[in-house]
GROMACS .gro file of C-alpha atoms in nm:
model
  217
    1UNK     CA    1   0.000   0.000   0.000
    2UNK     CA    2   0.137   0.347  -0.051
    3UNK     CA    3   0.250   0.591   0.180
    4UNK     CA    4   0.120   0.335   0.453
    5UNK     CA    5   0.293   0.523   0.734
    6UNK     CA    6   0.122   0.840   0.657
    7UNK     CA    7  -0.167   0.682   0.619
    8UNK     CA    8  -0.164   0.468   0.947
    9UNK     CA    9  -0.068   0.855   1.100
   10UNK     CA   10  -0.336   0.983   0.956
   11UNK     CA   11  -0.610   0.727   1.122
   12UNK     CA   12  -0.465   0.786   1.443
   13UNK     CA   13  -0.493   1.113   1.492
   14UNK     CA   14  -0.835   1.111   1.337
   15UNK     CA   15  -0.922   0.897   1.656
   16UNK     CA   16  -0.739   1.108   1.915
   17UNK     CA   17  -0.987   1.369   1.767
   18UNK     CA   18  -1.294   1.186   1.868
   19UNK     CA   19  -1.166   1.028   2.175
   20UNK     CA   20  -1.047   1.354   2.330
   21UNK     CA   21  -1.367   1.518   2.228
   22UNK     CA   22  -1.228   1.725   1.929
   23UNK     CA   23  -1.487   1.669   1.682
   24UNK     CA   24  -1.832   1.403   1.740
   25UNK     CA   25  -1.896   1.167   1.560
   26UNK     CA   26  -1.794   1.163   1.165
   27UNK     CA   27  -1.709   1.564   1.164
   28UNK     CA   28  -1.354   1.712   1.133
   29UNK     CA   29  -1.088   1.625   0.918
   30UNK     CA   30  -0.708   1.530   0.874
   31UNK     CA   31  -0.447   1.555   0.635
   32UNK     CA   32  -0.066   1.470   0.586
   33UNK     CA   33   0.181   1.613   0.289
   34UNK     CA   34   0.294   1.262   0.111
   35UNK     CA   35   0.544   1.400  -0.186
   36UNK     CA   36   0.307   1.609  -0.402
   37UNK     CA   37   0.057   1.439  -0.301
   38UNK     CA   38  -0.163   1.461   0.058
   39UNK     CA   39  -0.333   1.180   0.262
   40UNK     CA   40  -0.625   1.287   0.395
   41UNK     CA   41  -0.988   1.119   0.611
   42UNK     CA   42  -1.211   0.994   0.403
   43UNK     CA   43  -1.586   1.155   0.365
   44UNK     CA   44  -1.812   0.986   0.636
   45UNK     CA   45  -1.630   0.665   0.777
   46UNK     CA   46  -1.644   0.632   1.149
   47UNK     CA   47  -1.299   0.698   1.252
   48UNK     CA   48  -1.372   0.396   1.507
   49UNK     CA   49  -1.360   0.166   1.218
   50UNK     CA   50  -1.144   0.330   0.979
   51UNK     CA   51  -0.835   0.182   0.823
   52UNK     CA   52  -0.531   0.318   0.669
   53UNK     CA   53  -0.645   0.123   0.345
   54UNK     CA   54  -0.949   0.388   0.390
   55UNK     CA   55  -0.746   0.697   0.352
   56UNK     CA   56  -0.728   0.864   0.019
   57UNK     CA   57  -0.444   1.027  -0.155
   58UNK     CA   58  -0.487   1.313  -0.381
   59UNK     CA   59  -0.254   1.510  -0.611
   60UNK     CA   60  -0.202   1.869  -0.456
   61UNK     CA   61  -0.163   2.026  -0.816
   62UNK     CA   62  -0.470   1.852  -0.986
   63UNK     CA   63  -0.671   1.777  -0.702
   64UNK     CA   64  -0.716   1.408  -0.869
   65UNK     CA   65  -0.754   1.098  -0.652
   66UNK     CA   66  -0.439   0.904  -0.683
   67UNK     CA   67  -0.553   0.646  -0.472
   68UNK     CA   68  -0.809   0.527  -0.232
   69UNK     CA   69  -1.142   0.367  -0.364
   70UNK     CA   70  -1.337   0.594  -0.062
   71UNK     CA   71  -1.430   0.986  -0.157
   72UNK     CA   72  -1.208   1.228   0.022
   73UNK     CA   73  -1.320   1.464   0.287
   74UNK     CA   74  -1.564   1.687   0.194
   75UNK     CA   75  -1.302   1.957   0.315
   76UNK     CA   76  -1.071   1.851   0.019
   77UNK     CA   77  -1.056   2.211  -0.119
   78UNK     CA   78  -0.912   2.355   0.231
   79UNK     CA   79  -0.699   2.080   0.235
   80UNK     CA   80  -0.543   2.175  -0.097
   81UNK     CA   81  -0.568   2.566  -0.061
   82UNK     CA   82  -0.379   2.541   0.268
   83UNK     CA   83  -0.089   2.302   0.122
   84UNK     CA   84  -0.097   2.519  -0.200
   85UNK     CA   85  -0.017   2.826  -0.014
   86UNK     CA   86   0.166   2.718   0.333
   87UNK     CA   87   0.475   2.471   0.328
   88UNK     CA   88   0.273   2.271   0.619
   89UNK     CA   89   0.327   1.920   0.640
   90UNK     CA   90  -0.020   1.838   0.817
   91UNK     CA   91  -0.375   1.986   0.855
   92UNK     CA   92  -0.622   1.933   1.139
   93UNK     CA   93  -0.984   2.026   1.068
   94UNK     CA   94  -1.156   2.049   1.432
   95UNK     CA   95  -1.523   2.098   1.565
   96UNK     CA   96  -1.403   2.153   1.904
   97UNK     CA   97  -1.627   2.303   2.161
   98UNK     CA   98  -1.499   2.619   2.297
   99UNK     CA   99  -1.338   2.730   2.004
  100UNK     CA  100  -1.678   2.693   1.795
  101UNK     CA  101  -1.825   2.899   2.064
  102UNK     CA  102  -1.591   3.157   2.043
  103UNK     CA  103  -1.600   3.161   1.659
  104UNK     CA  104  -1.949   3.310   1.649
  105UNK     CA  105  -1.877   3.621   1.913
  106UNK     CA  106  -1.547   3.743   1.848
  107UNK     CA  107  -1.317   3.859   1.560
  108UNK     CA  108  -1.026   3.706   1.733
  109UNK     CA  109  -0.872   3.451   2.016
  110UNK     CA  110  -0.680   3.688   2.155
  111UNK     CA  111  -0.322   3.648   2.360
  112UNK     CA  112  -0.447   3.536   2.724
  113UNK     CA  113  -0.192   3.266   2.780
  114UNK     CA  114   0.185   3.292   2.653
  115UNK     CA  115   0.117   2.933   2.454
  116UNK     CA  116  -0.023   3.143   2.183
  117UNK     CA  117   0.262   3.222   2.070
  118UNK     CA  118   0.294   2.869   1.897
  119UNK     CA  119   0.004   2.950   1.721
  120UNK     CA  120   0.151   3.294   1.574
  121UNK     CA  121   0.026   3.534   1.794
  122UNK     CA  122  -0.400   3.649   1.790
  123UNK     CA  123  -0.570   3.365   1.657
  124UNK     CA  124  -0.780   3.539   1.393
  125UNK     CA  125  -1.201   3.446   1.254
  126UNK     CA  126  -1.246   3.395   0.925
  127UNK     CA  127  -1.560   3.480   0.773
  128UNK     CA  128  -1.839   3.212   0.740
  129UNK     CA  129  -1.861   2.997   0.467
  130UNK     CA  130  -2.041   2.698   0.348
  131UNK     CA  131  -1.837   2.410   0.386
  132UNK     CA  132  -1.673   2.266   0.147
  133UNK     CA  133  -1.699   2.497  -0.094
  134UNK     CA  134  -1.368   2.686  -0.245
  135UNK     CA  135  -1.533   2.961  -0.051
  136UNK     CA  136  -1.438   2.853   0.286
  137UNK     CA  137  -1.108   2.690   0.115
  138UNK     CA  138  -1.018   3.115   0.054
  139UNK     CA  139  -1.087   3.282   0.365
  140UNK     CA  140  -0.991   3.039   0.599
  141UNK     CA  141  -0.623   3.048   0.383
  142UNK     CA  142  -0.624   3.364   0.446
  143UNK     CA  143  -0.714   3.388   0.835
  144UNK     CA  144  -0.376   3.140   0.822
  145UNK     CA  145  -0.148   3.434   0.710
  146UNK     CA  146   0.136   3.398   0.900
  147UNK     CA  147  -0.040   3.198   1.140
  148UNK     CA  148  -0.058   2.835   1.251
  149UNK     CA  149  -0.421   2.824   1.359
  150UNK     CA  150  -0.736   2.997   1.220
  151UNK     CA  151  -1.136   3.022   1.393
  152UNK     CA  152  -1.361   2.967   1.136
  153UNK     CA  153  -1.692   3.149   1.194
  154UNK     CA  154  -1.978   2.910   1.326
  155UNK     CA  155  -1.760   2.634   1.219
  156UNK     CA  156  -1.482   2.505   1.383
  157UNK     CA  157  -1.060   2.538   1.371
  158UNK     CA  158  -0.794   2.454   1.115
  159UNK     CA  159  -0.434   2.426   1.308
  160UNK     CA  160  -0.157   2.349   1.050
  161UNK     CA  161   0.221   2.223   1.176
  162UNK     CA  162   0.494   2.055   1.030
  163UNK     CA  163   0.368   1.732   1.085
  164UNK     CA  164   0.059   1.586   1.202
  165UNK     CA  165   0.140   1.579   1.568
  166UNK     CA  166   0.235   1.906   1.585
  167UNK     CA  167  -0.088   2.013   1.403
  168UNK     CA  168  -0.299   1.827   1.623
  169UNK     CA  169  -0.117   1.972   1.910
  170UNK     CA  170  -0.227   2.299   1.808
  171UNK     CA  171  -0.527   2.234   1.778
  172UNK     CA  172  -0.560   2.111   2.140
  173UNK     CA  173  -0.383   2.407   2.256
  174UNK     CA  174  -0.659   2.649   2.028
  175UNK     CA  175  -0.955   2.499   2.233
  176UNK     CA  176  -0.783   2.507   2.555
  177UNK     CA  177  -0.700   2.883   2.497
  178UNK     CA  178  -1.023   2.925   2.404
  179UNK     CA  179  -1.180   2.765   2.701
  180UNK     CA  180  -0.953   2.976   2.908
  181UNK     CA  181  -1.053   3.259   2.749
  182UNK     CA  182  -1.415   3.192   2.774
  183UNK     CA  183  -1.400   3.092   3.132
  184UNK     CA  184  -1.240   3.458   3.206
  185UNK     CA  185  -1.476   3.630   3.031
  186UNK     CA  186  -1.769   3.449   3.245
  187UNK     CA  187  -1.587   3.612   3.535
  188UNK     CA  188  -1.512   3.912   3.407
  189UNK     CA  189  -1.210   4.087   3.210
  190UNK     CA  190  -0.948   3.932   3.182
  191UNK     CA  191  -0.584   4.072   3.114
  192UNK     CA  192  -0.410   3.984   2.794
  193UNK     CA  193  -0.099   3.971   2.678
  194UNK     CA  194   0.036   4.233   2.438
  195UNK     CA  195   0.266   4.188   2.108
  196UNK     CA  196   0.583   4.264   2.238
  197UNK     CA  197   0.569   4.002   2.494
  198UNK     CA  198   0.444   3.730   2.254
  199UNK     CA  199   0.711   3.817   2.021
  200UNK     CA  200   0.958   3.761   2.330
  201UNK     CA  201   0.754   3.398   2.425
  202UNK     CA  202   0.814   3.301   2.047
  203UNK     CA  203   1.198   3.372   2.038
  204UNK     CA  204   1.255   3.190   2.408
  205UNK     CA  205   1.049   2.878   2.206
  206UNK     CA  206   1.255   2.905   1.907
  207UNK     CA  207   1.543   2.909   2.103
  208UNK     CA  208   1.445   2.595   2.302
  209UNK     CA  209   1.391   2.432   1.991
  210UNK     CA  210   1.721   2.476   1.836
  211UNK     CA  211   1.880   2.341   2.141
  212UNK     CA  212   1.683   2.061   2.184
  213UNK     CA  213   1.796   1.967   1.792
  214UNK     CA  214   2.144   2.029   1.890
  215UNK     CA  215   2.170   1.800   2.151
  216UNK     CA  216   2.325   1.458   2.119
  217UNK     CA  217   2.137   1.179   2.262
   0.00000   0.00000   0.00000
């Protein structure tokens, strides 16, 4: 079978989604980069019983099906507009909870814990869609400028990385910002954190990261 460890990849962290309560039952999506081509969830398999066989690969450029006898997501187009204009190497498509919440009240998730700085700073709301469509393909693409994460009005999140557990990790860390942030606002106003300090957060985690890389086992 092709690409059968991006595929197996793929299945898994289609069912950490629905175990940890990401998406409900067939909702949400995931993708991996495989070449120039992705691997992505099929359209409406339970991810209970789903299979790496079940995954589909499709050509970035073309969009054609170059294997998998099961239709692709019906998220295929934001899929392909995100690879087509991001060098990400994964793509997590969440319903989550708190972050849906959030999606249809604010603009924004804005900077109340220092861990949004992984996500590129403000987490910004695109505007509302159909799903699907080449629509929703655009302006969530563009709510990822120079960002790893993106609301998408009364939809869900899209959390990109360069691979698919760190794009899944971002997308747990969206909700649970936005849970935070929700839970603050219940109680009142909450202080935030301004650019100049995420900036500084983002440097001290890039500079973690190199030295983790350069040292020997």
């Amino acid at each position: 079978m092709r690409a059968e460890g991006e595929r197996t990849a793929v299945v898994e962290a289609a069912r950490r989604m629905v175990d940890s309560g990401l998406v409900i039952n067939t909702s949400g999506n995931v993708s991996v980069r495989v070449g120039g081509t992705i691997a992505i969830t099929p359209s409406r398999v339970p991810y209970e019983t789903m299979t790496p066989a079940d995954v589909c690969l499709v050509d970035i450029a073309s969009g054609e099906q170059a294997d998998g006898a099961l239709l692709p997501s019906s998220e295929l187009p934001l899929h392909l507009a995100v690879y087509g204009a991001t060098d990400a190497g994964a793509v997590v498509h969440t319903h989550s909870h708190f972050a849906t919440v959030l999606s249809t009240l604010v603009d924004r998730l804005p900077a109340i814990h220092y861990q949004v700085a992984d996500l590129g700073g403000e987490v910004e709301v695109a505007p509302y869609a159909t799903f699907g469509t080449d629509e929703l393909a655009r302006v969530t693409t563009r709510a990822l400028a120079g960002r790893n994460a993106a609301l998408m009005r009364n939809h869900g999140v899209t959390a990109i990385g360069p691979d698919i557990l760190r794009a899944l990790a971002r997308a747990f860390t969206v909700e649970w910002i936005a849970s935070v942030y929700w839970h603050a606002r219940v109680l009142g106003t909450p202080t935030l954190l301004d650019g100049a300090e995420i900036e500084r957060v983002a440097a001290r985690q890039a500079d973690f990261a190199s030295r983790r890389k350069g040292r020997k086992p």
